[in-house]
Coordinates of C-alpha atoms in Angstrom, one line a residue:
Chain Q
M29 CA -0.1 -0.2 0.3
S30 CA 1.4 3.7 -0.8
F31 CA 0.9 5.8 2.5
L32 CA 0.6 8.6 0.3
T33 CA -1.4 8.3 -2.8
K34 CA 0.0 8.2 -6.1
F35 CA -1.2 11.8 -6.9
G36 CA -0.1 13.2 -3.5
S37 CA -2.7 13.6 -1.4
L38 CA -2.8 12.0 1.8
W39 CA -4.3 8.4 2.2
G40 CA -7.7 8.1 3.1
A41 CA -8.7 11.7 2.6
V42 CA -11.1 12.6 0.1
P43 CA -9.2 15.7 -1.9
Q44 CA -11.4 19.0 -1.4
T45 CA -10.8 20.2 -5.0
C46 CA -9.1 19.6 -8.3
G47 CA -8.0 23.0 -9.2
R48 CA -4.8 24.7 -8.4
V49 CA -4.5 26.7 -4.9
F50 CA -3.4 29.7 -5.7
W51 CA -1.6 32.2 -2.2
V52 CA -1.9 35.6 -2.1
A53 CA 0.2 37.9 0.4
A54 CA -1.4 40.7 2.3
G55 CA 2.1 42.4 2.1
D56 CA 5.7 42.7 0.0
S57 CA 6.8 39.6 2.4
F58 CA 5.5 36.9 4.4
T59 CA 6.3 34.4 7.0
V60 CA 5.5 30.4 6.3
E61 CA 6.5 28.4 9.0
G62 CA 8.1 31.0 10.6
K63 CA 10.4 32.3 7.2
A64 CA 9.9 35.2 5.7
Y65 CA 9.1 35.0 1.5
P66 CA 8.8 38.0 -0.8
A67 CA 5.1 38.4 -2.4
S68 CA 5.1 39.2 -5.7
D69 CA 2.9 39.1 -8.9
G70 CA 5.9 38.1 -11.2
N71 CA 5.3 34.7 -8.9
D72 CA 3.0 31.5 -9.9
G73 CA 1.5 31.4 -6.3
L74 CA 0.9 28.0 -6.2
S75 CA 2.9 27.4 -3.0
P76 CA 2.5 29.2 0.0
E77 CA 6.5 30.0 -0.1
R78 CA 6.1 32.0 -3.6
P79 CA 2.5 34.2 -2.8
L80 CA 1.1 36.9 -5.3
R81 CA 1.2 40.0 -3.9
H82 CA -2.3 40.9 -5.1
A83 CA -5.9 38.9 -5.5
N84 CA -6.8 40.3 -8.7
R85 CA -3.5 38.9 -10.3
A86 CA -4.2 35.9 -8.6
W87 CA -8.1 36.3 -10.4
A88 CA -5.8 36.8 -13.8
L89 CA -3.9 33.1 -13.3
C90 CA -6.9 30.9 -12.8
T91 CA -9.0 29.0 -15.6
A92 CA -12.7 28.9 -15.1
N93 CA -14.8 25.8 -14.2
A94 CA -11.5 23.9 -13.0
G95 CA -11.8 24.4 -9.6
D96 CA -8.9 27.0 -8.9
I97 CA -8.8 28.7 -5.5
I98 CA -7.4 31.6 -4.5
M99 CA -6.7 32.1 -0.6
L100 CA -5.7 35.1 0.8
L101 CA -3.3 34.7 3.5
P102 CA -4.1 36.5 6.9
G103 CA -3.5 40.0 7.0
T104 CA -5.1 43.4 5.5
H105 CA -5.3 42.6 1.5
T106 CA -5.8 45.5 -1.0
A107 CA -7.1 45.4 -4.3
A108 CA -4.6 46.5 -6.8
I109 CA -2.9 45.7 -10.1
A110 CA 1.0 44.9 -10.3
D111 CA 2.2 48.7 -9.6
G112 CA -0.1 49.1 -6.5
T113 CA -2.8 51.0 -8.3
A114 CA -6.2 50.2 -6.6
T115 CA -8.3 48.8 -9.0
S116 CA -11.3 46.9 -8.0
I117 CA -11.3 43.0 -8.1
A118 CA -12.6 41.8 -11.4
A119 CA -14.0 38.5 -10.3
N120 CA -15.3 37.5 -13.9
V121 CA -13.7 33.9 -14.0
A122 CA -16.5 31.3 -13.6
G123 CA -16.3 28.1 -10.5
V124 CA -13.6 29.8 -8.2
T125 CA -13.8 29.9 -5.0
M126 CA -12.0 33.1 -3.1
M127 CA -11.0 33.0 0.2
G128 CA -9.6 33.9 3.6
L129 CA -7.4 31.4 5.1
P130 CA -9.9 29.2 7.8
S131 CA -8.7 28.9 11.2
I132 CA -8.6 25.0 12.5
S133 CA -12.1 25.8 13.7
G134 CA -13.3 27.3 10.5
G135 CA -12.8 31.1 11.5
N136 CA -14.3 33.2 13.2
M137 CA -17.5 34.6 11.2
L138 CA -17.6 37.8 13.0
R139 CA -14.5 38.9 11.5
N140 CA -11.9 36.9 9.6
R141 CA -7.9 37.2 10.2
A142 CA -8.2 38.1 6.1
L143 CA -9.6 41.7 5.1
L144 CA -9.6 42.4 1.9
N145 CA -10.8 46.4 1.1
I146 CA -9.6 49.4 -1.8
A147 CA -8.1 52.4 -1.3
A148 CA -10.3 54.0 -4.2
A149 CA -13.9 55.1 -4.9
D150 CA -14.7 51.9 -6.4
E151 CA -16.2 48.7 -5.3
T152 CA -14.0 46.1 -4.1
V153 CA -15.1 43.0 -6.0
N154 CA -17.1 43.5 -9.1
V155 CA -18.6 39.8 -9.8
T156 CA -19.8 39.1 -12.8
A157 CA -19.1 35.7 -13.7
A158 CA -21.1 32.4 -12.4
D159 CA -20.4 29.4 -9.9
I160 CA -18.4 31.7 -7.8
E161 CA -17.9 31.5 -3.8
I162 CA -16.4 34.0 -1.7
A163 CA -15.6 33.2 2.2
H164 CA -13.9 33.8 5.1
I165 CA -12.8 37.4 4.4
S166 CA -13.5 40.4 5.9
F167 CA -14.3 43.5 3.7
V168 CA -13.1 46.6 6.2
G169 CA -14.0 49.7 3.9
V170 CA -11.2 52.4 4.4
A171 CA -12.1 56.1 4.0
S172 CA -10.7 56.5 0.3
Q173 CA -13.5 54.3 -1.0
T174 CA -17.0 56.8 -1.3
A175 CA -20.4 56.3 -2.6
I176 CA -19.9 52.8 -3.8
A177 CA -21.1 49.1 -2.8
T178 CA -18.1 46.8 -1.5
L179 CA -19.1 44.1 -4.1
N180 CA -21.8 43.7 -6.7
Y181 CA -22.9 41.2 -8.8
S182 CA -24.3 41.5 -12.2
A183 CA -26.8 38.9 -14.0
A184 CA -24.2 36.8 -14.9
A185 CA -23.4 35.8 -11.3
N186 CA -25.5 32.7 -11.3
R187 CA -25.0 30.6 -8.1
L188 CA -22.9 33.5 -6.2
Y189 CA -22.2 31.8 -2.4
I190 CA -21.1 34.3 -0.1
H191 CA -20.3 32.8 3.5
D192 CA -18.5 33.7 6.2
C193 CA -17.7 37.0 5.6
L194 CA -18.0 40.1 7.3
V195 CA -18.7 44.0 5.7
D196 CA -17.4 46.6 7.7
V197 CA -18.2 50.4 6.7
T198 CA -17.6 52.0 9.7
A199 CA -14.5 53.6 8.7
Q200 CA -16.2 55.0 5.5
T201 CA -18.0 58.1 5.0
I202 CA -21.9 57.7 5.6
S203 CA -23.5 57.6 2.5
T204 CA -26.5 56.1 1.5
S205 CA -24.4 54.5 -2.4
I206 CA -22.3 52.7 0.3
L207 CA -23.6 49.3 0.2
G208 CA -22.5 45.8 1.4
F209 CA -23.3 43.0 -1.7
D210 CA -25.4 44.8 -4.4
A211 CA -27.1 43.1 -7.7
T212 CA -27.2 44.8 -10.6
G213 CA -28.6 42.2 -12.7
A214 CA -31.5 39.1 -12.0
A215 CA -28.9 36.4 -10.8
Q216 CA -30.3 33.5 -10.3
H217 CA -29.4 30.9 -7.1
C218 CA -27.6 33.6 -5.2
V219 CA -26.5 32.1 -1.6
F220 CA -25.4 34.6 1.6
E221 CA -25.0 32.6 4.4
R222 CA -23.0 33.5 7.8
C223 CA -22.0 36.7 7.3
H224 CA -22.1 40.2 9.8
F225 CA -22.6 43.4 8.7
I226 CA -21.9 46.5 10.7
T227 CA -23.1 50.0 10.0
D228 CA -23.2 53.0 12.2
G229 CA -25.0 55.8 10.2
A230 CA -27.6 55.9 7.1
F231 CA -25.3 53.5 4.8
G232 CA -27.2 51.7 1.5
A233 CA -28.7 48.5 2.4
M234 CA -25.9 45.8 3.4
I235 CA -27.1 42.8 0.7
D236 CA -29.5 44.1 -2.1
L237 CA -31.5 41.3 -4.0
T238 CA -33.3 43.8 -6.4
A239 CA -34.5 41.2 -9.1
T240 CA -32.6 38.2 -8.3
L241 CA -34.4 34.7 -8.2
D242 CA -34.0 31.7 -6.2
T243 CA -32.1 33.8 -3.1
L244 CA -31.4 32.5 0.0
V245 CA -30.1 35.3 3.0
Q246 CA -29.9 33.0 6.4
D247 CA -27.9 33.2 9.5
C248 CA -26.6 36.6 9.3
V249 CA -25.9 39.0 11.7
F250 CA -26.5 42.9 10.9
T251 CA -25.1 44.8 13.6
H252 CA -25.9 48.7 13.5
T253 CA -24.4 51.0 16.6
T254 CA -25.4 54.4 15.9
G255 CA -27.3 56.8 13.4
T256 CA -30.4 55.6 11.1
L257 CA -30.2 52.9 8.6
A258 CA -32.7 52.9 5.9
S259 CA -32.4 49.1 5.4
A260 CA -30.2 46.5 6.1
I261 CA -31.7 44.3 3.2
T262 CA -33.6 45.5 0.2
C263 CA -35.8 43.6 -2.5
G264 CA -37.4 45.4 -5.1
A265 CA -38.3 44.9 -9.3
A266 CA -38.8 41.4 -9.9
T267 CA -37.3 39.6 -6.9
D268 CA -38.6 36.4 -6.6
R269 CA -38.4 33.1 -4.8
T270 CA -36.4 34.8 -1.8
T271 CA -36.1 33.3 1.5
I272 CA -34.5 35.3 4.0
R273 CA -34.6 33.5 7.3
R274 CA -32.7 33.4 10.3
N275 CA -31.1 36.4 10.4
T276 CA -30.7 38.6 13.2
F277 CA -31.1 42.8 12.9
N278 CA -29.3 44.3 16.0
D279 CA -29.9 48.2 16.3
S280 CA -28.1 49.2 19.4
A281 CA -28.2 52.6 20.0
G282 CA -28.9 53.7 16.0
T283 CA -32.6 52.9 14.5
I284 CA -32.9 50.5 11.0
S285 CA -35.8 51.8 9.6
S286 CA -36.8 48.4 7.8
G287 CA -35.2 45.0 8.5
V288 CA -36.0 43.7 5.0
N289 CA -37.3 46.2 2.8
G290 CA -39.9 45.7 0.1
T291 CA -40.1 48.8 -1.8
G292 CA -40.3 48.3 -5.5
A293 CA -41.4 44.8 -5.2
T294 CA -43.6 43.0 -7.6
I295 CA -43.8 39.7 -7.7
A296 CA -46.7 37.7 -5.2
G297 CA -45.0 35.6 -2.5
G298 CA -42.1 36.5 -4.2
C299 CA -40.4 36.8 -0.3
L300 CA -40.7 34.4 2.4
L301 CA -39.2 35.5 6.1
S302 CA -38.9 33.4 8.8
Y303 CA -37.3 33.6 12.1
N304 CA -36.1 36.6 12.2
Y305 CA -35.5 38.7 15.3
G306 CA -35.5 42.6 15.2
G307 CA -33.9 44.9 17.7
V308 CA -36.4 46.5 20.4
T309 CA -35.7 49.8 18.0
V310 CA -36.5 48.4 14.7
T311 CA -38.8 50.2 13.3
A312 CA -40.0 47.4 11.2
L313 CA -38.7 44.1 10.6
A314 CA -40.5 44.4 6.6
S315 CA -42.0 46.7 5.4
G316 CA -42.3 48.7 2.1
W317 CA -44.5 46.0 1.0
T318 CA -47.9 45.9 -0.5
S319 CA -50.0 42.7 0.2
G320 CA -48.8 39.5 -1.0
E321 CA -45.9 40.0 -1.9
A322 CA -43.7 39.2 1.6
E323 CA -44.8 35.9 3.6
L324 CA -43.9 36.0 7.6
C325 CA -43.5 33.1 9.7
N326 CA -42.3 33.5 13.1
N327 CA -40.0 37.0 13.0
Y328 CA -40.3 38.5 15.8
D329 CA -39.3 42.2 17.2
G330 CA -37.1 42.2 20.4
G331 CA -38.6 43.6 24.1
V332 CA -36.1 44.8 26.6
G333 CA -36.1 44.0 30.5
A334 CA -39.5 43.8 32.0
G335 CA -40.9 43.8 28.0
D336 CA -43.0 40.9 26.6
G337 CA -39.7 38.8 25.5
G338 CA -40.0 39.8 22.0
V339 CA -43.6 39.9 20.1
L340 CA -44.5 38.1 17.0
Y341 CA -44.1 40.4 13.6
A342 CA -47.0 40.5 11.3
A343 CA -47.2 43.8 9.1
T344 CA -45.1 44.2 6.0
A345 CA -46.7 47.4 4.6
Chain X
M19 CA 4.2 13.8 11.9
I20 CA 3.2 11.4 9.5
T21 CA 1.3 8.3 9.9
K22 CA 2.9 5.0 8.0
Y23 CA -0.5 5.3 6.0
G24 CA 0.4 8.6 5.0
S25 CA -2.4 10.6 7.3
F26 CA -2.0 12.9 9.5
I27 CA -1.0 11.8 13.3
G28 CA -4.2 12.8 15.4
S29 CA -6.7 12.8 12.3
I30 CA -9.5 10.3 11.2
P31 CA -8.8 9.4 7.6
S32 CA -12.6 9.5 5.8
V33 CA -13.0 6.7 3.5
V34 CA -10.4 3.1 3.5
G35 CA -11.2 2.9 -0.2
R36 CA -10.8 4.0 -3.5
V37 CA -11.2 7.1 -5.1
F38 CA -12.4 7.3 -8.6
W39 CA -12.2 10.2 -10.3
V40 CA -14.9 10.9 -13.5
A41 CA -14.7 13.8 -16.0
P42 CA -18.0 15.9 -17.0
A43 CA -16.4 16.1 -20.6
L44 CA -13.3 14.3 -22.9
S45 CA -11.2 16.9 -22.5
Y46 CA -11.0 18.2 -18.8
T47 CA -8.8 20.6 -16.4
V48 CA -6.9 19.5 -13.3
D49 CA -4.3 21.4 -11.3
G50 CA -4.3 23.6 -14.3
K51 CA -3.7 20.7 -17.0
A52 CA -5.6 19.7 -19.4
Y53 CA -6.5 15.6 -19.9
E54 CA -8.6 13.6 -21.7
S55 CA -11.2 11.1 -19.9
S56 CA -11.6 7.4 -21.0
D57 CA -13.6 5.0 -19.5
N58 CA -10.4 3.0 -20.2
N59 CA -8.5 5.0 -17.3
D60 CA -8.4 3.0 -14.0
G61 CA -10.1 6.1 -12.8
L62 CA -7.5 6.4 -9.8
S63 CA -5.9 9.6 -10.1
P64 CA -7.5 13.1 -11.6
D65 CA -5.3 12.7 -14.1
K66 CA -7.1 9.9 -15.5
A67 CA -10.8 10.3 -15.5
L68 CA -13.0 8.1 -16.6
R69 CA -15.6 9.6 -18.8
Y70 CA -18.2 8.4 -17.2
V71 CA -20.1 8.2 -14.2
N72 CA -21.5 4.5 -15.2
R73 CA -18.3 2.9 -15.9
A74 CA -17.1 4.0 -12.4
W75 CA -20.1 2.0 -10.7
A76 CA -18.5 -0.9 -12.9
L77 CA -15.1 -0.8 -11.2
V78 CA -15.9 0.2 -7.3
T79 CA -15.9 -2.8 -4.9
A80 CA -18.9 -3.3 -2.0
N81 CA -18.6 -2.0 1.3
Q82 CA -14.5 -0.8 1.3
G83 CA -14.7 2.1 1.3
D84 CA -15.1 3.2 -2.2
V85 CA -15.4 7.0 -3.7
I86 CA -17.4 7.9 -7.0
V87 CA -15.5 11.5 -7.4
L88 CA -17.4 13.6 -9.8
L89 CA -15.4 17.0 -11.0
P90 CA -17.0 19.9 -11.4
G91 CA -19.6 20.1 -14.8
T92 CA -22.4 18.5 -16.2
H93 CA -22.0 14.7 -16.2
S94 CA -24.5 12.6 -18.4
A95 CA -25.0 9.5 -17.3
A96 CA -24.6 7.2 -20.3
I97 CA -21.5 3.5 -21.4
T98 CA -19.1 4.0 -22.0
S99 CA -20.6 4.4 -26.0
G100 CA -22.3 7.9 -25.4
T101 CA -25.8 6.0 -24.8
A102 CA -28.0 7.4 -22.2
T103 CA -28.6 5.0 -19.6
S104 CA -29.4 5.1 -16.0
I105 CA -26.6 4.7 -13.2
A106 CA -26.8 1.0 -11.5
A107 CA -26.0 2.2 -7.9
N108 CA -26.0 -1.4 -7.1
I109 CA -23.0 -1.5 -5.3
A110 CA -23.1 -1.6 -1.5
G111 CA -21.7 0.9 0.4
V112 CA -20.3 3.5 -2.0
T113 CA -20.6 7.0 -2.0
M114 CA -21.1 9.6 -5.2
M115 CA -20.2 12.8 -4.6
G116 CA -19.5 15.9 -6.8
L117 CA -16.4 18.5 -6.5
N118 CA -17.5 21.3 -4.4
C119 CA -14.0 23.1 -4.2
G120 CA -15.1 25.2 -1.9
K121 CA -18.0 25.0 0.8
G122 CA -20.2 24.7 -2.1
N123 CA -23.5 26.9 -2.5
P124 CA -26.7 25.0 -0.8
Y125 CA -29.3 25.9 -3.6
R126 CA -26.8 24.3 -6.9
K127 CA -23.5 22.5 -6.8
R128 CA -21.3 22.8 -9.7
T129 CA -21.2 18.9 -10.7
V130 CA -24.6 18.5 -12.6
L131 CA -26.0 15.1 -13.0
T132 CA -28.6 14.4 -15.8
V133 CA -29.7 11.8 -18.8
A134 CA -30.6 12.4 -21.9
A135 CA -33.6 9.9 -22.0
A136 CA -36.4 8.7 -21.0
D137 CA -35.2 6.7 -17.3
E138 CA -34.0 7.6 -14.0
T139 CA -30.8 9.1 -13.9
V140 CA -30.0 7.0 -10.8
N141 CA -32.0 3.8 -9.8
V142 CA -30.2 3.1 -6.2
T143 CA -30.8 -1.3 -5.3
A144 CA -27.7 -1.5 -3.0
A145 CA -27.4 -0.8 1.3
D146 CA -24.9 1.9 2.8
I147 CA -24.7 4.1 -0.4
E148 CA -24.3 7.9 0.2
I149 CA -25.2 10.5 -2.3
A150 CA -24.0 13.8 -2.1
N151 CA -23.1 17.5 -3.9
I152 CA -24.8 16.9 -6.6
T153 CA -27.2 18.7 -8.8
F154 CA -29.9 16.6 -10.4
L155 CA -30.6 18.2 -13.4
G156 CA -33.8 16.9 -15.3
D157 CA -33.6 16.3 -19.5
V158 CA -36.3 17.4 -21.6
L159 CA -35.9 13.7 -23.2
N160 CA -37.2 12.3 -19.2
V161 CA -40.5 12.4 -19.7
G162 CA -42.1 10.3 -17.0
S163 CA -39.4 8.7 -14.4
A164 CA -38.1 10.0 -11.2
L165 CA -34.5 11.4 -11.4
L166 CA -33.1 8.8 -8.8
N167 CA -35.4 5.6 -7.3
F168 CA -34.4 3.6 -4.7
S169 CA -35.6 -0.4 -4.0
S170 CA -35.7 -2.0 -1.0
A171 CA -32.7 -3.2 -0.4
A172 CA -31.4 0.2 -0.5
H173 CA -31.4 1.1 3.5
R174 CA -29.6 3.3 4.9
L175 CA -29.3 5.4 1.9
H176 CA -28.2 8.8 2.5
I177 CA -28.6 11.7 0.1
H178 CA -27.8 15.1 0.9
D179 CA -26.8 18.4 0.0
C180 CA -28.1 17.9 -3.4
T181 CA -30.4 19.8 -5.8
V182 CA -33.3 18.6 -7.7
D183 CA -34.7 20.5 -10.4
V184 CA -37.0 20.0 -12.8
T185 CA -37.9 22.9 -14.4
A186 CA -36.4 22.7 -17.8
Q187 CA -38.9 19.3 -18.1
T188 CA -42.4 19.1 -19.6
A189 CA -44.9 18.6 -16.6
N190 CA -45.5 15.0 -15.7
T191 CA -46.9 13.4 -12.6
G192 CA -44.8 10.6 -13.5
I193 CA -41.6 12.8 -13.1
L194 CA -40.6 12.2 -9.5
G195 CA -37.3 13.4 -7.4
F196 CA -36.2 11.0 -5.2
D197 CA -38.9 7.8 -5.2
A198 CA -39.5 4.8 -3.0
L199 CA -39.6 1.8 -4.6
G200 CA -39.8 -0.5 -1.3
A201 CA -39.5 -1.1 1.9
A202 CA -36.0 0.9 2.5
A203 CA -35.2 1.5 6.5
N204 CA -33.0 4.2 7.7
V205 CA -33.2 6.4 4.4
L206 CA -32.0 10.0 5.3
I207 CA -32.1 12.8 3.3
E208 CA -31.4 16.0 4.3
N209 CA -30.1 19.4 3.2
C210 CA -31.5 19.4 -0.3
V211 CA -33.5 22.1 -2.6
F212 CA -36.0 21.0 -5.0
H213 CA -36.8 23.4 -7.9
V214 CA -40.7 23.2 -9.7
D215 CA -42.5 24.5 -11.2
D216 CA -45.8 22.9 -12.3
A217 CA -48.0 19.6 -11.7
F218 CA -44.8 17.1 -11.5
G219 CA -44.5 14.2 -8.8
A220 CA -43.8 14.9 -5.7
M221 CA -39.8 15.9 -4.8
V222 CA -39.8 12.7 -2.4
D223 CA -41.6 9.7 -1.5
L224 CA -41.3 7.9 1.0
T225 CA -43.8 5.1 0.7
A226 CA -43.3 2.1 3.1
T227 CA -39.8 3.8 3.9
T228 CA -39.5 3.1 7.5
A229 CA -37.3 4.6 10.3
S230 CA -36.5 7.5 8.0
V231 CA -35.4 11.1 8.0
L232 CA -36.3 14.4 5.5
Q233 CA -34.6 17.4 7.5
D234 CA -33.4 20.9 6.7
C235 CA -34.9 21.0 3.0
I236 CA -36.1 23.6 0.7
F237 CA -39.3 22.8 -2.0
S238 CA -39.6 25.4 -4.3
L239 CA -42.6 25.8 -6.0
N240 CA -42.4 28.8 -9.0
T241 CA -46.0 28.5 -10.7
G242 CA -48.7 26.2 -11.3
T243 CA -49.7 23.3 -9.1
L244 CA -48.0 21.1 -7.5
A245 CA -50.2 18.4 -6.1
A246 CA -47.6 17.5 -3.4
A247 CA -44.3 17.4 -2.1
V248 CA -43.1 15.1 0.0
T249 CA -45.6 11.6 -0.3
T250 CA -45.5 8.6 2.6
G251 CA -48.2 6.4 2.1
A252 CA -49.2 2.7 3.1
G253 CA -46.1 1.3 5.3
T254 CA -44.5 4.7 5.8
A255 CA -43.6 4.0 9.8
Q256 CA -41.0 6.0 12.3
C257 CA -40.9 8.7 9.5
Y258 CA -39.3 11.7 10.6
I259 CA -40.4 14.7 8.6
R260 CA -38.6 18.1 9.7
R261 CA -37.5 21.9 9.6
N262 CA -38.3 21.8 5.9
Q263 CA -39.5 24.9 3.8
F264 CA -42.1 24.6 1.2
N265 CA -42.0 27.5 -0.6
C266 CA -45.1 27.9 -3.2
G267 CA -44.1 31.1 -5.0
S268 CA -46.8 32.0 -7.2
G269 CA -47.8 28.4 -7.7
T270 CA -50.2 26.3 -5.4
M271 CA -49.4 22.7 -3.2
T272 CA -51.9 21.2 -2.4
A273 CA -50.9 18.9 0.1
P274 CA -47.2 19.8 0.6
I275 CA -47.3 16.4 3.3
D276 CA -49.7 13.9 1.7
G277 CA -50.3 11.2 3.7
T278 CA -52.5 9.0 0.6
G279 CA -52.7 5.6 1.5
A280 CA -50.9 5.6 4.8
D281 CA -51.6 3.3 7.2
A282 CA -49.5 3.6 10.1
V283 CA -50.3 4.8 13.6
N284 CA -48.2 7.2 14.1
G285 CA -46.2 6.6 11.1
V286 CA -44.9 10.1 10.5
F287 CA -43.7 12.6 13.2
A288 CA -43.9 16.3 10.9
S289 CA -41.8 19.1 12.8
M290 CA -40.9 22.3 12.7
N291 CA -42.1 23.1 8.8
L292 CA -43.1 25.8 7.2
F293 CA -45.2 26.1 4.4
G294 CA -45.8 28.9 2.2
V295 CA -49.5 31.1 2.2
N296 CA -50.6 28.9 -0.9
S297 CA -50.5 25.2 0.6
T298 CA -54.0 24.5 0.8
V299 CA -53.7 21.9 3.5
T300 CA -50.1 21.5 4.5
V301 CA -50.5 18.2 5.9
D302 CA -53.1 16.4 4.6
N303 CA -54.7 12.7 3.4
Y304 CA -53.9 11.5 6.9
D305 CA -56.3 9.6 8.9
A306 CA -56.6 10.6 12.5
A307 CA -52.9 9.7 14.5
E308 CA -51.3 8.7 11.3
A309 CA -49.5 11.9 11.2
V310 CA -48.3 13.7 14.7
L311 CA -47.1 17.3 14.8
S312 CA -45.8 20.1 16.7
M313 CA -44.9 23.0 15.9
N314 CA -45.4 23.3 11.8
Y315 CA -46.4 26.5 10.7
I316 CA -47.5 28.4 7.6
F317 CA -46.4 31.9 6.5
T318 CA -48.9 34.6 6.2
I319 CA -49.2 37.6 4.1
G320 CA -49.4 41.5 5.3
G321 CA -52.4 41.8 7.6
G322 CA -51.8 38.0 8.9
T323 CA -50.7 37.0 12.2
G324 CA -47.3 36.5 11.4
G325 CA -47.7 32.4 11.5
T326 CA -50.4 30.3 12.1
L327 CA -49.8 26.9 13.6
T328 CA -50.5 23.8 11.6
T329 CA -52.7 21.4 13.5
V330 CA -55.0 19.9 10.6
I331 CA -54.1 16.4 9.3
T332 CA -57.1 16.0 6.5

């Protein structure tokens, strides 16, 4: 018996991918096993000892639908081209997974060790291809990133899967044009799971689902520390077959006017909300819907001490 | 430290068997390099992948921990000549799984499996088979068969993290998702998503199965009328249906959980399931005491109660 398999994987383990793993360092050098190695976009990126310098370069090296993975090493990554010019990451290669290096236990969804931002007034990531997975990344916005979404996804971004990520916009200048994950077209089968969003003023929605189909948002936490946030999640025209469940909307000393806002929604039964929980000052867990567009089941507003222990939420208008 | 088997000290290996690799096409890419698949390969290395899943099932050994890994892409069930043929999952103890290349989108896996014929994609006729991380995509040529059926020999069948999508097919009540043909025991179906858009058959049929569980699934109806999403029937016993969600969209589910023909007292335990507004009777066609309900709710729309406890079974 060969104890390492003949193709190099460990005996007894089913491989997790058939593609290449491209390693990306957060700085000009990175330490692996106690040794420092230089990062460069001239490296091939195929070993943690030869990491690339920018995630943008990794996307340029990936092959579509071949199981390739981009692994962001711990630290703060800035989206940029090889000369350092801040440039949005074009996630335009289908079937690629981009992820931060999770810890042994799978990573802290409240704030992952791999941070990603862009020092420009542009999106950090533009997703324009299908079957892309993004995980274990903290999208922490910086002040120079003004008036634009952290990540947007087009109509071609079918089956986009974002999980175990953080979006923190609190270092940015407050603007309703700053969104978290923003739909720019009718993508289908997108899933947002176990993500954490931190806001502290009148920002845009942290997840926009306008026009998307068959979308699932679950197990996310929306932390709003101060000021007024109009909406944490927005649906809109043509949003259909959407499930939004088991999310918590915390408004601390601020106010979330609408947890899930359906302004502009047009599809009867287009959105199902269940087991979502709102803070005491969430004005409405669901609002902006006309009759029949949103279905509710077991969503609760929070109650404070000596309060009611939680009130079943029933209104959608 | 590495054990003499090559695994890490302290880690428990996933399998003790062989891993058979299957490519979705003649040409495929592994580790950045292009290879050609063939049913004449041994399939034991990703650079020597088999061409068809059917061939992999012919090579596996029963109850030895063998695993069939389907590389990402759309796989067609066929024999070596390319003739569309159902996959005979008839070797006990085999796992057939798609490769997520990540955690894998719960709504639709990157590995797709279909058959371009009027036949099932997979027939499970052996025990202890596991099927995971696969999107079963119905082909328009499949005009009246289930996507997967499992016989009375399919004890301990475990299907998880799969998607069934029949929306490309012509609506027909003969098209089911996972269909029980006999009294299999200890069948577990979990974390699956079903996409339907008209009058198809049930997406999960558990007739005659015993001690089985259906949990954490989503049934998504787009439009039209679906008679039943889940069916139980004569002989179904110790059946647990829990934490599933039945979305009706702009269509109607007449009986999301249908017990027509059920005959076992306390045969079905339904708990914590959620039903869309357009569910006619959420749990239906059971006689008294055949279905046990707890904490099942139907959604309501604006001005409603915010969720209504379901208590009716007939």
